[in-house]
Amino acid sequence: MTAVTPARAVQGLATDTKNGRRSIGSSRTVATKPAGQAAGTNPAPLRPVSEAAEVRAITRGTVQASMEVLAGIRPIHQLARRLDPRCLAALQHRAALIRRELTRTGNPALARLHRNSTVRSVRVCEVTDGIYEASAVVVDDVRARAVAVRLERSKQVWRIVELVIG
C-alpha cells in the first residue's frame, strides 16, 4: 500500500461520470493546480516555516549523529558536510580516545557511555543574521549531558562551527 500525500490526493481525485461520485486512482484524473499558480509553472520549493525551525531541526539531527559517532555506531564521515573541519577533527579525536580507553581497560561502564542517546530538547537563539547558537539536552544510558552548538550560514548551507559536548 502506498501513502498518498495531501497534495497528491487532490490531484488524484476524479469525478466518475456514471454516478457522479469521486474516486481516487481512476483512469480519468483531474490535475488541479493550487490556488494562485499558473498552468505550466513549477510548484514553489518546500521551505521551513521559519529559519529558527530549520536550525532547530539541523541541530537535533547533528547532535544525535554526533552522539552516535561517540558511541561507535555511526561513521564520522557522515557528518563531514555539516561540521566544520576543526569540529569534525575534534569529534573524531574524542571518539578515538573513548575507543582506545575502552580497549585498554575493558570497563563495562565505559562501554555504556553514549549508548542509546536521545536528544530531549533543543533551544536556539539568533546571534546575528545568518548565525545561530543552540543548546541541546542529551540523555543516554549513563547520564544526561548538555551540548552547545554554533551554526553559521555560508552559501545557503548551514555549517556547525562550534560543537561542545559536556
PDB file of C-alpha atoms in Angstrom:
ATOM      1  CA  MET A   1       0.000   0.000   0.000  1.00  0.00           C
ATOM      2  CA  THR A   2       1.392   3.365  -0.973  1.00  0.00           C
ATOM      3  CA  ALA A   3       0.919   6.515   1.031  1.00  0.00           C
ATOM      4  CA  VAL A   4      -0.750   9.480  -0.606  1.00  0.00           C
ATOM      5  CA  THR A   5       0.252  12.972   0.423  1.00  0.00           C
ATOM      6  CA  PRO A   6      -2.475  15.597   0.678  1.00  0.00           C
ATOM      7  CA  ALA A   7      -1.176  17.431  -2.406  1.00  0.00           C
ATOM      8  CA  ARG A   8      -1.270  14.263  -4.474  1.00  0.00           C
ATOM      9  CA  ALA A   9      -4.604  13.261  -3.025  1.00  0.00           C
ATOM     10  CA  VAL A  10      -6.132  16.398  -4.538  1.00  0.00           C
ATOM     11  CA  GLN A  11      -4.549  15.630  -7.889  1.00  0.00           C
ATOM     12  CA  GLY A  12      -5.752  12.023  -7.756  1.00  0.00           C
ATOM     13  CA  LEU A  13      -9.408  12.946  -7.234  1.00  0.00           C
ATOM     14  CA  ALA A  14     -11.602  12.408 -10.242  1.00  0.00           C
ATOM     15  CA  THR A  15     -15.310  12.526 -10.814  1.00  0.00           C
ATOM     16  CA  ASP A  16     -16.962   9.360 -12.086  1.00  0.00           C
ATOM     17  CA  THR A  17     -19.310  10.451 -14.871  1.00  0.00           C
ATOM     18  CA  LYS A  18     -21.676   7.480 -14.471  1.00  0.00           C
ATOM     19  CA  ASN A  19     -22.752   8.028 -10.874  1.00  0.00           C
ATOM     20  CA  GLY A  20     -21.294  11.457 -10.040  1.00  0.00           C
ATOM     21  CA  ARG A  21     -19.125  10.188  -7.153  1.00  0.00           C
ATOM     22  CA  ARG A  22     -15.484  10.955  -6.605  1.00  0.00           C
ATOM     23  CA  SER A  23     -12.950   8.158  -6.782  1.00  0.00           C
ATOM     24  CA  ILE A  24      -9.228   8.030  -6.158  1.00  0.00           C
ATOM     25  CA  GLY A  25      -6.928   6.398  -8.651  1.00  0.00           C
ATOM     26  CA  SER A  26      -9.366   6.105 -11.539  1.00  0.00           C
ATOM     27  CA  SER A  27      -8.102   6.269 -15.071  1.00  0.00           C
ATOM     28  CA  ARG A  28      -9.648   9.728 -15.506  1.00  0.00           C
ATOM     29  CA  THR A  29      -7.841  12.017 -13.088  1.00  0.00           C
ATOM     30  CA  VAL A  30      -8.151  15.759 -12.965  1.00  0.00           C
ATOM     31  CA  ALA A  31      -4.853  17.504 -12.350  1.00  0.00           C
ATOM     32  CA  THR A  32      -5.622  20.582 -10.317  1.00  0.00           C
ATOM     33  CA  LYS A  33      -3.194  23.355  -9.514  1.00  0.00           C
ATOM     34  CA  PRO A  34      -3.066  25.084  -6.127  1.00  0.00           C
ATOM     35  CA  ALA A  35      -4.746  28.459  -5.970  1.00  0.00           C
ATOM     36  CA  GLY A  36      -2.681  31.266  -7.472  1.00  0.00           C
ATOM     37  CA  GLN A  37      -0.387  29.016  -9.501  1.00  0.00           C
ATOM     38  CA  ALA A  38      -0.380  29.454 -13.258  1.00  0.00           C
ATOM     39  CA  ALA A  39      -0.558  26.486 -15.604  1.00  0.00           C
ATOM     40  CA  GLY A  40       2.827  25.246 -16.784  1.00  0.00           C
ATOM     41  CA  THR A  41       4.847  26.619 -13.852  1.00  0.00           C
ATOM     42  CA  ASN A  42       6.750  24.510 -11.368  1.00  0.00           C
ATOM     43  CA  PRO A  43       5.473  24.468  -7.781  1.00  0.00           C
ATOM     44  CA  ALA A  44       7.342  26.533  -5.241  1.00  0.00           C
ATOM     45  CA  PRO A  45      10.059  24.608  -3.383  1.00  0.00           C
ATOM     46  CA  LEU A  46       9.263  23.481   0.135  1.00  0.00           C
ATOM     47  CA  ARG A  47      10.648  25.854   2.753  1.00  0.00           C
ATOM     48  CA  PRO A  48      10.618  25.558   6.527  1.00  0.00           C
ATOM     49  CA  VAL A  49       8.153  27.654   8.435  1.00  0.00           C
ATOM     50  CA  SER A  50      10.953  29.751   9.907  1.00  0.00           C
ATOM     51  CA  GLU A  51      14.722  29.894   9.907  1.00  0.00           C
ATOM     52  CA  ALA A  52      14.762  29.050  13.621  1.00  0.00           C
ATOM     53  CA  ALA A  53      12.769  25.868  12.964  1.00  0.00           C
ATOM     54  CA  GLU A  54      15.265  24.857  10.279  1.00  0.00           C
ATOM     55  CA  VAL A  55      18.208  25.489  12.630  1.00  0.00           C
ATOM     56  CA  ARG A  56      16.460  23.522  15.403  1.00  0.00           C
ATOM     57  CA  ALA A  57      15.972  20.515  13.108  1.00  0.00           C
ATOM     58  CA  ILE A  58      19.577  20.641  11.874  1.00  0.00           C
ATOM     59  CA  THR A  59      20.861  20.892  15.442  1.00  0.00           C
ATOM     60  CA  ARG A  60      18.747  17.967  16.634  1.00  0.00           C
ATOM     61  CA  GLY A  61      19.911  15.711  13.811  1.00  0.00           C
ATOM     62  CA  THR A  62      23.564  16.681  14.051  1.00  0.00           C
ATOM     63  CA  VAL A  63      23.729  16.297  17.830  1.00  0.00           C
ATOM     64  CA  GLN A  64      22.061  12.876  17.601  1.00  0.00           C
ATOM     65  CA  ALA A  65      24.528  11.807  14.896  1.00  0.00           C
ATOM     66  CA  SER A  66      27.474  13.138  16.927  1.00  0.00           C
ATOM     67  CA  MET A  67      26.440  11.068  19.931  1.00  0.00           C
ATOM     68  CA  GLU A  68      26.194   8.008  17.687  1.00  0.00           C
ATOM     69  CA  VAL A  69      29.743   8.698  16.449  1.00  0.00           C
ATOM     70  CA  LEU A  70      30.965   8.797  20.055  1.00  0.00           C
ATOM     71  CA  ALA A  71      29.123   5.543  20.765  1.00  0.00           C
ATOM     72  CA  GLY A  72      30.866   3.928  17.785  1.00  0.00           C
ATOM     73  CA  ILE A  73      27.710   3.109  15.840  1.00  0.00           C
ATOM     74  CA  ARG A  74      27.997   5.777  13.118  1.00  0.00           C
ATOM     75  CA  PRO A  75      30.999   6.589  10.897  1.00  0.00           C
ATOM     76  CA  ILE A  76      32.417  10.082  11.313  1.00  0.00           C
ATOM     77  CA  HIS A  77      32.448  10.856   7.591  1.00  0.00           C
ATOM     78  CA  GLN A  78      28.645  11.112   7.580  1.00  0.00           C
ATOM     79  CA  LEU A  79      28.988  14.417   9.426  1.00  0.00           C
ATOM     80  CA  ALA A  80      31.600  15.884   7.078  1.00  0.00           C
ATOM     81  CA  ARG A  81      29.095  18.025   5.165  1.00  0.00           C
ATOM     82  CA  ARG A  82      27.520  19.517   8.280  1.00  0.00           C
ATOM     83  CA  LEU A  83      30.536  20.085  10.573  1.00  0.00           C
ATOM     84  CA  ASP A  84      33.411  22.499  10.197  1.00  0.00           C
ATOM     85  CA  PRO A  85      36.718  20.591   9.622  1.00  0.00           C
ATOM     86  CA  ARG A  86      38.021  21.651  13.054  1.00  0.00           C
ATOM     87  CA  CYS A  87      34.862  20.378  14.793  1.00  0.00           C
ATOM     88  CA  LEU A  88      34.997  17.180  12.786  1.00  0.00           C
ATOM     89  CA  ALA A  89      38.607  16.560  13.828  1.00  0.00           C
ATOM     90  CA  ALA A  90      37.806  17.242  17.495  1.00  0.00           C
ATOM     91  CA  LEU A  91      34.848  14.849  17.418  1.00  0.00           C
ATOM     92  CA  GLN A  92      36.934  12.184  15.706  1.00  0.00           C
ATOM     93  CA  HIS A  93      39.690  12.610  18.303  1.00  0.00           C
ATOM     94  CA  ARG A  94      37.226  12.278  21.193  1.00  0.00           C
ATOM     95  CA  ALA A  95      35.690   9.140  19.661  1.00  0.00           C
ATOM     96  CA  ALA A  96      39.161   7.619  19.201  1.00  0.00           C
ATOM     97  CA  LEU A  97      40.041   8.357  22.843  1.00  0.00           C
ATOM     98  CA  ILE A  98      36.855   6.650  24.037  1.00  0.00           C
ATOM     99  CA  ARG A  99      37.536   3.570  21.877  1.00  0.00           C
ATOM    100  CA  ARG A 100      41.175   3.396  22.995  1.00  0.00           C
ATOM    101  CA  GLU A 101      40.291   3.676  26.686  1.00  0.00           C
ATOM    102  CA  LEU A 102      37.586   1.032  26.281  1.00  0.00           C
ATOM    103  CA  THR A 103      40.003  -1.460  24.724  1.00  0.00           C
ATOM    104  CA  ARG A 104      42.683  -0.636  27.307  1.00  0.00           C
ATOM    105  CA  THR A 105      40.539  -1.035  30.427  1.00  0.00           C
ATOM    106  CA  GLY A 106      37.542  -3.070  29.300  1.00  0.00           C
ATOM    107  CA  ASN A 107      35.419  -1.053  31.748  1.00  0.00           C
ATOM    108  CA  PRO A 108      31.721  -2.010  31.266  1.00  0.00           C
ATOM    109  CA  ALA A 109      30.596   1.438  32.452  1.00  0.00           C
ATOM    110  CA  LEU A 110      32.679   2.995  29.689  1.00  0.00           C
ATOM    111  CA  ALA A 111      31.075   0.635  27.178  1.00  0.00           C
ATOM    112  CA  ARG A 112      27.647   2.048  28.126  1.00  0.00           C
ATOM    113  CA  LEU A 113      28.850   5.630  27.672  1.00  0.00           C
ATOM    114  CA  HIS A 114      26.950   7.425  24.881  1.00  0.00           C
ATOM    115  CA  ARG A 115      24.767   4.341  24.219  1.00  0.00           C
ATOM    116  CA  ASN A 116      21.066   4.838  23.426  1.00  0.00           C
ATOM    117  CA  SER A 117      21.420   8.618  23.332  1.00  0.00           C
ATOM    118  CA  THR A 118      18.314  10.651  22.679  1.00  0.00           C
ATOM    119  CA  VAL A 119      18.037  14.393  22.211  1.00  0.00           C
ATOM    120  CA  ARG A 120      15.438  15.587  24.706  1.00  0.00           C
ATOM    121  CA  SER A 121      15.268  19.288  23.896  1.00  0.00           C
ATOM    122  CA  VAL A 122      16.828  21.893  21.643  1.00  0.00           C
ATOM    123  CA  ARG A 123      16.831  25.659  22.176  1.00  0.00           C
ATOM    124  CA  VAL A 124      18.002  28.105  19.521  1.00  0.00           C
ATOM    125  CA  CYS A 125      18.903  31.777  19.664  1.00  0.00           C
ATOM    126  CA  GLU A 126      19.752  34.068  16.760  1.00  0.00           C
ATOM    127  CA  VAL A 127      23.014  35.931  17.383  1.00  0.00           C
ATOM    128  CA  THR A 128      23.073  37.951  14.161  1.00  0.00           C
ATOM    129  CA  ASP A 129      21.717  37.497  10.679  1.00  0.00           C
ATOM    130  CA  GLY A 130      22.882  34.061   9.497  1.00  0.00           C
ATOM    131  CA  ILE A 131      24.404  32.995  12.835  1.00  0.00           C
ATOM    132  CA  TYR A 132      22.593  30.951  15.473  1.00  0.00           C
ATOM    133  CA  GLU A 133      23.619  29.372  18.749  1.00  0.00           C
ATOM    134  CA  ALA A 134      21.793  26.343  20.060  1.00  0.00           C
ATOM    135  CA  SER A 135      21.846  24.137  23.121  1.00  0.00           C
ATOM    136  CA  ALA A 136      20.596  20.594  23.436  1.00  0.00           C
ATOM    137  CA  VAL A 137      19.974  18.190  26.305  1.00  0.00           C
ATOM    138  CA  VAL A 138      21.011  14.612  25.537  1.00  0.00           C
ATOM    139  CA  VAL A 139      20.187  11.639  27.754  1.00  0.00           C
ATOM    140  CA  ASP A 140      21.956   8.285  27.412  1.00  0.00           C
ATOM    141  CA  ASP A 141      22.231   5.102  29.490  1.00  0.00           C
ATOM    142  CA  VAL A 142      24.677   6.643  31.966  1.00  0.00           C
ATOM    143  CA  ARG A 143      23.762  10.310  32.343  1.00  0.00           C
ATOM    144  CA  ALA A 144      22.295  13.478  30.916  1.00  0.00           C
ATOM    145  CA  ARG A 145      24.593  15.956  29.218  1.00  0.00           C
ATOM    146  CA  ALA A 146      24.459  19.356  27.570  1.00  0.00           C
ATOM    147  CA  VAL A 147      25.615  20.115  24.046  1.00  0.00           C
ATOM    148  CA  ALA A 148      26.335  23.617  22.738  1.00  0.00           C
ATOM    149  CA  VAL A 149      26.328  24.359  19.002  1.00  0.00           C
ATOM    150  CA  ARG A 150      27.069  27.430  16.880  1.00  0.00           C
ATOM    151  CA  LEU A 151      25.739  27.420  13.313  1.00  0.00           C
ATOM    152  CA  GLU A 152      26.636  29.806  10.507  1.00  0.00           C
ATOM    153  CA  ARG A 153      25.055  30.088   7.092  1.00  0.00           C
ATOM    154  CA  SER A 154      27.533  30.027   4.220  1.00  0.00           C
ATOM    155  CA  LYS A 155      26.476  29.709   0.583  1.00  0.00           C
ATOM    156  CA  GLN A 156      22.886  28.873   1.594  1.00  0.00           C
ATOM    157  CA  VAL A 157      24.112  25.906   3.690  1.00  0.00           C
ATOM    158  CA  TRP A 158      24.181  25.735   7.497  1.00  0.00           C
ATOM    159  CA  ARG A 159      27.531  24.616   8.940  1.00  0.00           C
ATOM    160  CA  ILE A 160      28.339  23.906  12.555  1.00  0.00           C
ATOM    161  CA  VAL A 161      31.462  25.834  13.508  1.00  0.00           C
ATOM    162  CA  GLU A 162      31.418  25.030  17.239  1.00  0.00           C
ATOM    163  CA  LEU A 163      30.364  21.787  18.896  1.00  0.00           C
ATOM    164  CA  VAL A 164      30.904  21.365  22.629  1.00  0.00           C
ATOM    165  CA  ILE A 165      29.667  18.150  24.251  1.00  0.00           C
ATOM    166  CA  GLY A 166      29.542  18.156  28.052  1.00  0.00           C
TER     167      GLY A 166
END
